[in-house]
PDB file of C-alpha atoms in Angstrom:
ATOM      1  CA  UNK A   1      29.573 -27.834  62.169  1.00  0.00           C
ATOM      2  CA  UNK A   2      32.791 -29.604  63.039  1.00  0.00           C
ATOM      3  CA  UNK A   3      35.753 -27.325  63.388  1.00  0.00           C
ATOM      4  CA  UNK A   4      38.889 -27.130  61.276  1.00  0.00           C
ATOM      5  CA  UNK A   5      42.428 -26.136  62.142  1.00  0.00           C
ATOM      6  CA  UNK A   6      43.836 -23.434  59.858  1.00  0.00           C
ATOM      7  CA  UNK A   7      47.453 -22.312  59.532  1.00  0.00           C
ATOM      8  CA  UNK A   8      47.572 -18.778  58.099  1.00  0.00           C
ATOM      9  CA  UNK A   9      50.772 -16.852  57.420  1.00  0.00           C
ATOM     10  CA  UNK A  10      50.846 -13.069  57.533  1.00  0.00           C
ATOM     11  CA  UNK A  11      47.697 -13.042  59.646  1.00  0.00           C
ATOM     12  CA  UNK A  12      48.358  -9.778  61.460  1.00  0.00           C
ATOM     13  CA  UNK A  13      47.156  -7.385  58.769  1.00  0.00           C
ATOM     14  CA  UNK A  14      45.415  -6.929  55.436  1.00  0.00           C
ATOM     15  CA  UNK A  15      44.022  -9.951  53.647  1.00  0.00           C
ATOM     16  CA  UNK A  16      45.561 -12.420  56.097  1.00  0.00           C
ATOM     17  CA  UNK A  17      43.873 -10.724  59.034  1.00  0.00           C
ATOM     18  CA  UNK A  18      40.504 -10.740  57.283  1.00  0.00           C
ATOM     19  CA  UNK A  19      40.807 -14.448  56.440  1.00  0.00           C
ATOM     20  CA  UNK A  20      41.697 -15.134  60.065  1.00  0.00           C
ATOM     21  CA  UNK A  21      38.768 -13.061  61.308  1.00  0.00           C
ATOM     22  CA  UNK A  22      36.328 -14.828  58.993  1.00  0.00           C
ATOM     23  CA  UNK A  23      37.334 -18.335  60.065  1.00  0.00           C
ATOM     24  CA  UNK A  24      37.463 -17.332  63.723  1.00  0.00           C
ATOM     25  CA  UNK A  25      33.978 -15.841  63.606  1.00  0.00           C
ATOM     26  CA  UNK A  26      32.572 -18.666  61.483  1.00  0.00           C
ATOM     27  CA  UNK A  27      32.688 -21.273  64.234  1.00  0.00           C
ATOM     28  CA  UNK A  28      33.953 -21.407  67.789  1.00  0.00           C
ATOM     29  CA  UNK A  29      35.057 -24.958  66.953  1.00  0.00           C
ATOM     30  CA  UNK A  30      37.563 -23.683  64.407  1.00  0.00           C
ATOM     31  CA  UNK A  31      41.135 -23.247  65.575  1.00  0.00           C
ATOM     32  CA  UNK A  32      43.320 -20.739  63.782  1.00  0.00           C
ATOM     33  CA  UNK A  33      47.094 -20.757  64.001  1.00  0.00           C
ATOM     34  CA  UNK A  34      47.800 -17.159  63.001  1.00  0.00           C
ATOM     35  CA  UNK A  35      51.393 -16.234  62.272  1.00  0.00           C
ATOM     36  CA  UNK A  36      53.019 -12.827  62.490  1.00  0.00           C
ATOM     37  CA  UNK A  37      56.623 -11.764  62.084  1.00  0.00           C
ATOM     38  CA  UNK A  38      56.436  -9.944  65.434  1.00  0.00           C
ATOM     39  CA  UNK A  39      53.336 -10.877  67.460  1.00  0.00           C
ATOM     40  CA  UNK A  40      54.078  -8.131  69.994  1.00  0.00           C
ATOM     41  CA  UNK A  41      53.195  -5.586  67.321  1.00  0.00           C
ATOM     42  CA  UNK A  42      50.053  -7.371  66.109  1.00  0.00           C
ATOM     43  CA  UNK A  43      47.642  -5.357  68.239  1.00  0.00           C
ATOM     44  CA  UNK A  44      44.489  -5.908  66.175  1.00  0.00           C
ATOM     45  CA  UNK A  45      45.156  -9.635  65.865  1.00  0.00           C
ATOM     46  CA  UNK A  46      45.783  -9.977  69.594  1.00  0.00           C
ATOM     47  CA  UNK A  47      42.547  -8.139  70.308  1.00  0.00           C
ATOM     48  CA  UNK A  48      40.618 -10.513  68.053  1.00  0.00           C
ATOM     49  CA  UNK A  49      42.291 -13.536  69.648  1.00  0.00           C
ATOM     50  CA  UNK A  50      41.390 -12.336  73.142  1.00  0.00           C
ATOM     51  CA  UNK A  51      37.794 -11.727  72.095  1.00  0.00           C
ATOM     52  CA  UNK A  52      37.132 -14.988  70.238  1.00  0.00           C
ATOM     53  CA  UNK A  53      39.328 -17.470  72.081  1.00  0.00           C
ATOM     54  CA  UNK A  54      40.031 -19.738  69.092  1.00  0.00           C
ATOM     55  CA  UNK A  55      43.116 -18.022  67.654  1.00  0.00           C
ATOM     56  CA  UNK A  56      46.669 -18.977  68.582  1.00  0.00           C
ATOM     57  CA  UNK A  57      49.307 -16.463  67.504  1.00  0.00           C
ATOM     58  CA  UNK A  58      52.807 -17.734  66.813  1.00  0.00           C
ATOM     59  CA  UNK A  59      55.903 -15.898  65.564  1.00  0.00           C
ATOM     60  CA  UNK A  60      56.998 -16.708  62.029  1.00  0.00           C
ATOM     61  CA  UNK A  61      59.255 -14.846  59.642  1.00  0.00           C
ATOM     62  CA  UNK A  62      58.843 -16.987  56.544  1.00  0.00           C
ATOM     63  CA  UNK A  63      62.127 -15.769  55.045  1.00  0.00           C
ATOM     64  CA  UNK A  64      64.161 -16.715  58.129  1.00  0.00           C
ATOM     65  CA  UNK A  65      65.461 -20.299  58.302  1.00  0.00           C
ATOM     66  CA  UNK A  66      65.578 -20.400  62.103  1.00  0.00           C
ATOM     67  CA  UNK A  67      62.033 -19.098  62.374  1.00  0.00           C
ATOM     68  CA  UNK A  68      60.735 -21.700  59.914  1.00  0.00           C
ATOM     69  CA  UNK A  69      62.669 -24.426  61.725  1.00  0.00           C
ATOM     70  CA  UNK A  70      60.906 -23.422  64.960  1.00  0.00           C
ATOM     71  CA  UNK A  71      57.427 -24.194  63.566  1.00  0.00           C
ATOM     72  CA  UNK A  72      57.427 -27.640  65.197  1.00  0.00           C
ATOM     73  CA  UNK A  73      58.195 -26.275  68.653  1.00  0.00           C
ATOM     74  CA  UNK A  74      55.673 -23.456  68.278  1.00  0.00           C
ATOM     75  CA  UNK A  75      52.920 -25.895  67.306  1.00  0.00           C
ATOM     76  CA  UNK A  76      53.843 -28.157  70.216  1.00  0.00           C
ATOM     77  CA  UNK A  77      53.497 -25.208  72.619  1.00  0.00           C
ATOM     78  CA  UNK A  78      49.900 -24.606  71.547  1.00  0.00           C
ATOM     79  CA  UNK A  79      48.943 -28.280  71.328  1.00  0.00           C
ATOM     80  CA  UNK A  80      48.439 -28.510  67.560  1.00  0.00           C
ATOM     81  CA  UNK A  81      49.314 -31.874  66.052  1.00  0.00           C
ATOM     82  CA  UNK A  82      47.202 -31.729  62.892  1.00  0.00           C
ATOM     83  CA  UNK A  83      46.273 -29.031  60.371  1.00  0.00           C
ATOM     84  CA  UNK A  84      43.349 -29.086  57.953  1.00  0.00           C
ATOM     85  CA  UNK A  85      44.149 -26.080  55.779  1.00  0.00           C
ATOM     86  CA  UNK A  86      47.332 -24.128  55.063  1.00  0.00           C
ATOM     87  CA  UNK A  87      46.819 -20.610  53.719  1.00  0.00           C
ATOM     88  CA  UNK A  88      50.128 -19.237  52.433  1.00  0.00           C
ATOM     89  CA  UNK A  89      49.360 -15.536  52.510  1.00  0.00           C
ATOM     90  CA  UNK A  90      52.495 -13.703  53.676  1.00  0.00           C
ATOM     91  CA  UNK A  91      54.241 -11.851  50.863  1.00  0.00           C
ATOM     92  CA  UNK A  92      56.016  -8.664  49.866  1.00  0.00           C
ATOM     93  CA  UNK A  93      55.456  -6.291  46.954  1.00  0.00           C
ATOM     94  CA  UNK A  94      58.030  -3.564  46.419  1.00  0.00           C
ATOM     95  CA  UNK A  95      59.566  -4.046  42.986  1.00  0.00           C
ATOM     96  CA  UNK A  96      58.282  -1.126  40.952  1.00  0.00           C
ATOM     97  CA  UNK A  97      61.157  -1.199  38.494  1.00  0.00           C
ATOM     98  CA  UNK A  98      61.546  -2.160  34.868  1.00  0.00           C
ATOM     99  CA  UNK A  99      63.335  -5.456  34.274  1.00  0.00           C
ATOM    100  CA  UNK A 100      66.468  -3.586  33.189  1.00  0.00           C
ATOM    101  CA  UNK A 101      66.467  -1.315  36.245  1.00  0.00           C
ATOM    102  CA  UNK A 102      65.509  -3.764  39.012  1.00  0.00           C
ATOM    103  CA  UNK A 103      68.435  -4.331  41.440  1.00  0.00           C
ATOM    104  CA  UNK A 104      69.614  -7.839  42.228  1.00  0.00           C
ATOM    105  CA  UNK A 105      68.665  -7.652  45.910  1.00  0.00           C
ATOM    106  CA  UNK A 106      65.068  -6.765  44.987  1.00  0.00           C
ATOM    107  CA  UNK A 107      64.819  -9.801  42.702  1.00  0.00           C
ATOM    108  CA  UNK A 108      66.255 -12.078  45.378  1.00  0.00           C
ATOM    109  CA  UNK A 109      64.097 -10.705  48.198  1.00  0.00           C
ATOM    110  CA  UNK A 110      60.904 -11.221  46.202  1.00  0.00           C
ATOM    111  CA  UNK A 111      61.856 -14.730  45.141  1.00  0.00           C
ATOM    112  CA  UNK A 112      62.831 -15.625  48.697  1.00  0.00           C
ATOM    113  CA  UNK A 113      59.628 -14.355  50.324  1.00  0.00           C
ATOM    114  CA  UNK A 114      57.031 -14.898  47.598  1.00  0.00           C
ATOM    115  CA  UNK A 115      58.223 -17.986  45.712  1.00  0.00           C
ATOM    116  CA  UNK A 116      60.419 -20.048  47.993  1.00  0.00           C
ATOM    117  CA  UNK A 117      59.324 -19.314  51.570  1.00  0.00           C
ATOM    118  CA  UNK A 118      55.721 -20.582  51.168  1.00  0.00           C
ATOM    119  CA  UNK A 119      57.144 -23.879  49.905  1.00  0.00           C
ATOM    120  CA  UNK A 120      59.679 -24.173  52.742  1.00  0.00           C
ATOM    121  CA  UNK A 121      56.873 -23.598  55.239  1.00  0.00           C
ATOM    122  CA  UNK A 122      54.847 -26.315  53.498  1.00  0.00           C
ATOM    123  CA  UNK A 123      57.771 -28.697  53.869  1.00  0.00           C
ATOM    124  CA  UNK A 124      57.407 -28.238  57.629  1.00  0.00           C
ATOM    125  CA  UNK A 125      53.603 -28.455  57.611  1.00  0.00           C
ATOM    126  CA  UNK A 126      53.170 -31.449  55.319  1.00  0.00           C
ATOM    127  CA  UNK A 127      53.283 -33.997  58.136  1.00  0.00           C
ATOM    128  CA  UNK A 128      50.636 -32.040  60.065  1.00  0.00           C
ATOM    129  CA  UNK A 129      48.351 -31.802  57.041  1.00  0.00           C
ATOM    130  CA  UNK A 130      48.619 -35.571  56.572  1.00  0.00           C
ATOM    131  CA  UNK A 131      47.097 -36.081  60.012  1.00  0.00           C
ATOM    132  CA  UNK A 132      43.779 -34.640  58.806  1.00  0.00           C
ATOM    133  CA  UNK A 133      41.610 -35.679  55.882  1.00  0.00           C
ATOM    134  CA  UNK A 134      40.827 -32.132  54.672  1.00  0.00           C
ATOM    135  CA  UNK A 135      44.285 -31.578  53.119  1.00  0.00           C
ATOM    136  CA  UNK A 136      43.769 -28.205  51.471  1.00  0.00           C
ATOM    137  CA  UNK A 137      46.580 -25.820  50.547  1.00  0.00           C
ATOM    138  CA  UNK A 138      45.847 -22.334  49.229  1.00  0.00           C
ATOM    139  CA  UNK A 139      48.665 -20.131  47.985  1.00  0.00           C
ATOM    140  CA  UNK A 140      47.690 -16.471  47.808  1.00  0.00           C
ATOM    141  CA  UNK A 141      49.129 -15.467  44.467  1.00  0.00           C
ATOM    142  CA  UNK A 142      48.386 -12.458  42.270  1.00  0.00           C
ATOM    143  CA  UNK A 143      46.866 -11.675  38.922  1.00  0.00           C
ATOM    144  CA  UNK A 144      50.178  -9.930  38.238  1.00  0.00           C
ATOM    145  CA  UNK A 145      51.725 -13.405  38.073  1.00  0.00           C
ATOM    146  CA  UNK A 146      49.496 -14.481  35.182  1.00  0.00           C
ATOM    147  CA  UNK A 147      51.469 -14.921  31.964  1.00  0.00           C
ATOM    148  CA  UNK A 148      48.384 -14.848  29.767  1.00  0.00           C
ATOM    149  CA  UNK A 149      46.757 -11.794  31.347  1.00  0.00           C
ATOM    150  CA  UNK A 150      49.846  -9.618  31.457  1.00  0.00           C
ATOM    151  CA  UNK A 151      49.558  -6.106  32.882  1.00  0.00           C
ATOM    152  CA  UNK A 152      52.001  -3.814  31.030  1.00  0.00           C
ATOM    153  CA  UNK A 153      53.427  -1.935  33.986  1.00  0.00           C
ATOM    154  CA  UNK A 154      56.886  -2.143  35.608  1.00  0.00           C
ATOM    155  CA  UNK A 155      56.515  -4.569  38.495  1.00  0.00           C
ATOM    156  CA  UNK A 156      59.357  -6.952  37.543  1.00  0.00           C
ATOM    157  CA  UNK A 157      60.417  -9.042  40.553  1.00  0.00           C
ATOM    158  CA  UNK A 158      56.945  -9.196  42.132  1.00  0.00           C
ATOM    159  CA  UNK A 159      55.329 -10.470  38.942  1.00  0.00           C
ATOM    160  CA  UNK A 160      58.054 -13.027  38.334  1.00  0.00           C
ATOM    161  CA  UNK A 161      57.959 -14.234  41.932  1.00  0.00           C
ATOM    162  CA  UNK A 162      54.218 -14.858  41.765  1.00  0.00           C
ATOM    163  CA  UNK A 163      54.533 -16.591  38.389  1.00  0.00           C
ATOM    164  CA  UNK A 164      57.181 -18.835  39.956  1.00  0.00           C
ATOM    165  CA  UNK A 165      54.868 -19.553  42.882  1.00  0.00           C
ATOM    166  CA  UNK A 166      52.127 -20.506  40.423  1.00  0.00           C
ATOM    167  CA  UNK A 167      54.462 -23.033  38.818  1.00  0.00           C
ATOM    168  CA  UNK A 168      54.987 -24.685  42.203  1.00  0.00           C
ATOM    169  CA  UNK A 169      51.226 -24.791  42.749  1.00  0.00           C
ATOM    170  CA  UNK A 170      50.767 -26.729  39.514  1.00  0.00           C
ATOM    171  CA  UNK A 171      53.620 -29.092  40.312  1.00  0.00           C
ATOM    172  CA  UNK A 172      52.419 -29.670  43.886  1.00  0.00           C
ATOM    173  CA  UNK A 173      48.894 -30.371  42.653  1.00  0.00           C
ATOM    174  CA  UNK A 174      50.311 -33.365  40.766  1.00  0.00           C
ATOM    175  CA  UNK A 175      52.806 -34.481  43.397  1.00  0.00           C
ATOM    176  CA  UNK A 176      50.330 -34.388  46.290  1.00  0.00           C
ATOM    177  CA  UNK A 177      47.242 -35.628  44.455  1.00  0.00           C
ATOM    178  CA  UNK A 178      47.908 -39.292  45.379  1.00  0.00           C
ATOM    179  CA  UNK A 179      47.758 -38.238  49.050  1.00  0.00           C
ATOM    180  CA  UNK A 180      44.373 -36.586  48.543  1.00  0.00           C
ATOM    181  CA  UNK A 181      45.530 -32.983  48.640  1.00  0.00           C
ATOM    182  CA  UNK A 182      43.763 -30.065  46.995  1.00  0.00           C
ATOM    183  CA  UNK A 183      46.310 -27.391  46.038  1.00  0.00           C
ATOM    184  CA  UNK A 184      45.267 -24.089  44.470  1.00  0.00           C
ATOM    185  CA  UNK A 185      46.490 -20.578  43.727  1.00  0.00           C
ATOM    186  CA  UNK A 186      44.209 -17.621  44.424  1.00  0.00           C
ATOM    187  CA  UNK A 187      44.496 -14.025  43.324  1.00  0.00           C
ATOM    188  CA  UNK A 188      42.885 -11.892  46.042  1.00  0.00           C
ATOM    189  CA  UNK A 189      42.072  -9.059  43.659  1.00  0.00           C
ATOM    190  CA  UNK A 190      43.225  -5.468  43.692  1.00  0.00           C
ATOM    191  CA  UNK A 191      42.900  -4.762  47.403  1.00  0.00           C
ATOM    192  CA  UNK A 192      43.096  -1.484  49.323  1.00  0.00           C
ATOM    193  CA  UNK A 193      45.521  -2.773  51.933  1.00  0.00           C
ATOM    194  CA  UNK A 194      48.534  -0.756  53.031  1.00  0.00           C
ATOM    195  CA  UNK A 195      50.677  -2.727  50.595  1.00  0.00           C
ATOM    196  CA  UNK A 196      48.040  -2.435  47.875  1.00  0.00           C
ATOM    197  CA  UNK A 197      47.623   1.320  48.261  1.00  0.00           C
ATOM    198  CA  UNK A 198      51.390   1.806  48.144  1.00  0.00           C
ATOM    199  CA  UNK A 199      51.516  -0.334  45.020  1.00  0.00           C
ATOM    200  CA  UNK A 200      48.716   1.617  43.379  1.00  0.00           C
ATOM    201  CA  UNK A 201      50.655   4.845  43.788  1.00  0.00           C
ATOM    202  CA  UNK A 202      53.785   3.309  42.295  1.00  0.00           C
ATOM    203  CA  UNK A 203      51.980   1.695  39.366  1.00  0.00           C
ATOM    204  CA  UNK A 204      50.020   4.816  38.470  1.00  0.00           C
ATOM    205  CA  UNK A 205      53.158   6.911  38.570  1.00  0.00           C
ATOM    206  CA  UNK A 206      54.515   4.718  35.772  1.00  0.00           C
ATOM    207  CA  UNK A 207      51.188   4.038  34.017  1.00  0.00           C
ATOM    208  CA  UNK A 208      48.713   6.860  34.827  1.00  0.00           C
ATOM    209  CA  UNK A 209      46.486   5.864  31.924  1.00  0.00           C
ATOM    210  CA  UNK A 210      45.212   2.797  33.814  1.00  0.00           C
ATOM    211  CA  UNK A 211      44.001   4.734  36.886  1.00  0.00           C
ATOM    212  CA  UNK A 212      40.314   4.321  36.050  1.00  0.00           C
ATOM    213  CA  UNK A 213      40.749   0.602  35.485  1.00  0.00           C
ATOM    214  CA  UNK A 214      42.607   0.108  38.781  1.00  0.00           C
ATOM    215  CA  UNK A 215      40.075   2.152  40.747  1.00  0.00           C
ATOM    216  CA  UNK A 216      37.106   0.342  39.222  1.00  0.00           C
ATOM    217  CA  UNK A 217      38.313  -3.076  40.366  1.00  0.00           C
ATOM    218  CA  UNK A 218      39.734  -2.162  43.786  1.00  0.00           C
ATOM    219  CA  UNK A 219      38.033  -3.892  46.731  1.00  0.00           C
ATOM    220  CA  UNK A 220      38.376  -3.707  50.513  1.00  0.00           C
ATOM    221  CA  UNK A 221      40.496  -6.143  52.543  1.00  0.00           C
ATOM    222  CA  UNK A 222      37.304  -7.490  54.135  1.00  0.00           C
ATOM    223  CA  UNK A 223      35.708  -8.165  50.738  1.00  0.00           C
ATOM    224  CA  UNK A 224      38.824  -9.941  49.541  1.00  0.00           C
ATOM    225  CA  UNK A 225      39.539 -11.921  52.703  1.00  0.00           C
ATOM    226  CA  UNK A 226      35.947 -13.045  53.191  1.00  0.00           C
ATOM    227  CA  UNK A 227      35.588 -14.216  49.600  1.00  0.00           C
ATOM    228  CA  UNK A 228      38.966 -15.964  49.627  1.00  0.00           C
ATOM    229  CA  UNK A 229      38.100 -17.773  52.867  1.00  0.00           C
ATOM    230  CA  UNK A 230      34.744 -18.947  51.506  1.00  0.00           C
ATOM    231  CA  UNK A 231      36.395 -20.083  48.293  1.00  0.00           C
ATOM    232  CA  UNK A 232      38.939 -22.177  50.181  1.00  0.00           C
ATOM    233  CA  UNK A 233      36.291 -23.811  52.362  1.00  0.00           C
ATOM    234  CA  UNK A 234      34.230 -24.713  49.289  1.00  0.00           C
ATOM    235  CA  UNK A 235      37.051 -26.217  47.220  1.00  0.00           C
ATOM    236  CA  UNK A 236      36.265 -29.594  45.668  1.00  0.00           C
ATOM    237  CA  UNK A 237      38.640 -32.313  44.533  1.00  0.00           C
ATOM    238  CA  UNK A 238      38.195 -31.326  40.890  1.00  0.00           C
ATOM    239  CA  UNK A 239      39.588 -27.861  41.717  1.00  0.00           C
ATOM    240  CA  UNK A 240      43.048 -29.271  42.455  1.00  0.00           C
ATOM    241  CA  UNK A 241      45.722 -27.359  40.547  1.00  0.00           C
ATOM    242  CA  UNK A 242      43.521 -24.475  39.468  1.00  0.00           C
ATOM    243  CA  UNK A 243      44.166 -20.736  39.705  1.00  0.00           C
ATOM    244  CA  UNK A 244      41.157 -18.830  41.050  1.00  0.00           C
ATOM    245  CA  UNK A 245      40.116 -15.239  41.428  1.00  0.00           C
ATOM    246  CA  UNK A 246      38.795 -14.244  44.837  1.00  0.00           C
ATOM    247  CA  UNK A 247      35.276 -14.225  43.346  1.00  0.00           C
ATOM    248  CA  UNK A 248      35.421 -17.949  42.585  1.00  0.00           C
ATOM    249  CA  UNK A 249      35.984 -17.700  38.846  1.00  0.00           C
ATOM    250  CA  UNK A 250      38.918 -19.514  37.335  1.00  0.00           C
ATOM    251  CA  UNK A 251      41.883 -17.315  36.445  1.00  0.00           C
ATOM    252  CA  UNK A 252      44.335 -18.030  33.614  1.00  0.00           C
ATOM    253  CA  UNK A 253      47.897 -19.000  34.495  1.00  0.00           C
TER     254      UNK A 253
END
């Protein structure tokens, strides 16, 4: 198979790491640009890169303007002039407050990282994506951001930030369609990552009655990342603008 070049944010842990691992193992012809806020601390990612030889790790703090501005120079250093697929995975989730109790800085942090930063990174990557014909963009969203499948638990800023991201996905799917892009949102499921486990504890403290439901649908990072990666690779033009679950089923906005 011919290889693709992937740009994956937040690739040093959790779902992002598993997506990176899947694409790296899938074909030696694939090239993965894996970003991490601090590559020096990304031990597992560096080990995988050394083993497989098709992963380039670059520093990127998606909420830092200077770091985002440096994407061009970082890609030049590793000889990447075209990107097939952008996977916007990096995010934060630490807003376990009611709407009335959530502090302003928590709202702003979640909007900055989860809603705005993936778009600002895309603004830098657009010209690289245009150099390839694949032109796929996958925003890792969350079922929490669904307005029609609302989960009644205090998660305020995180839920709003993902709903806002979903809006941008829909808008981008129309704006970029003439250029042949396929833009989707994907909920990775309820995943037992470090962030997910922390979130589970917070949610169940506020809503203990949903413990059985949460536990019954929780999956491993490998299950989530592998399924998300396969889903992205198999996207067709008619999928543009859709919101998917990690298992390939369509999810309601």
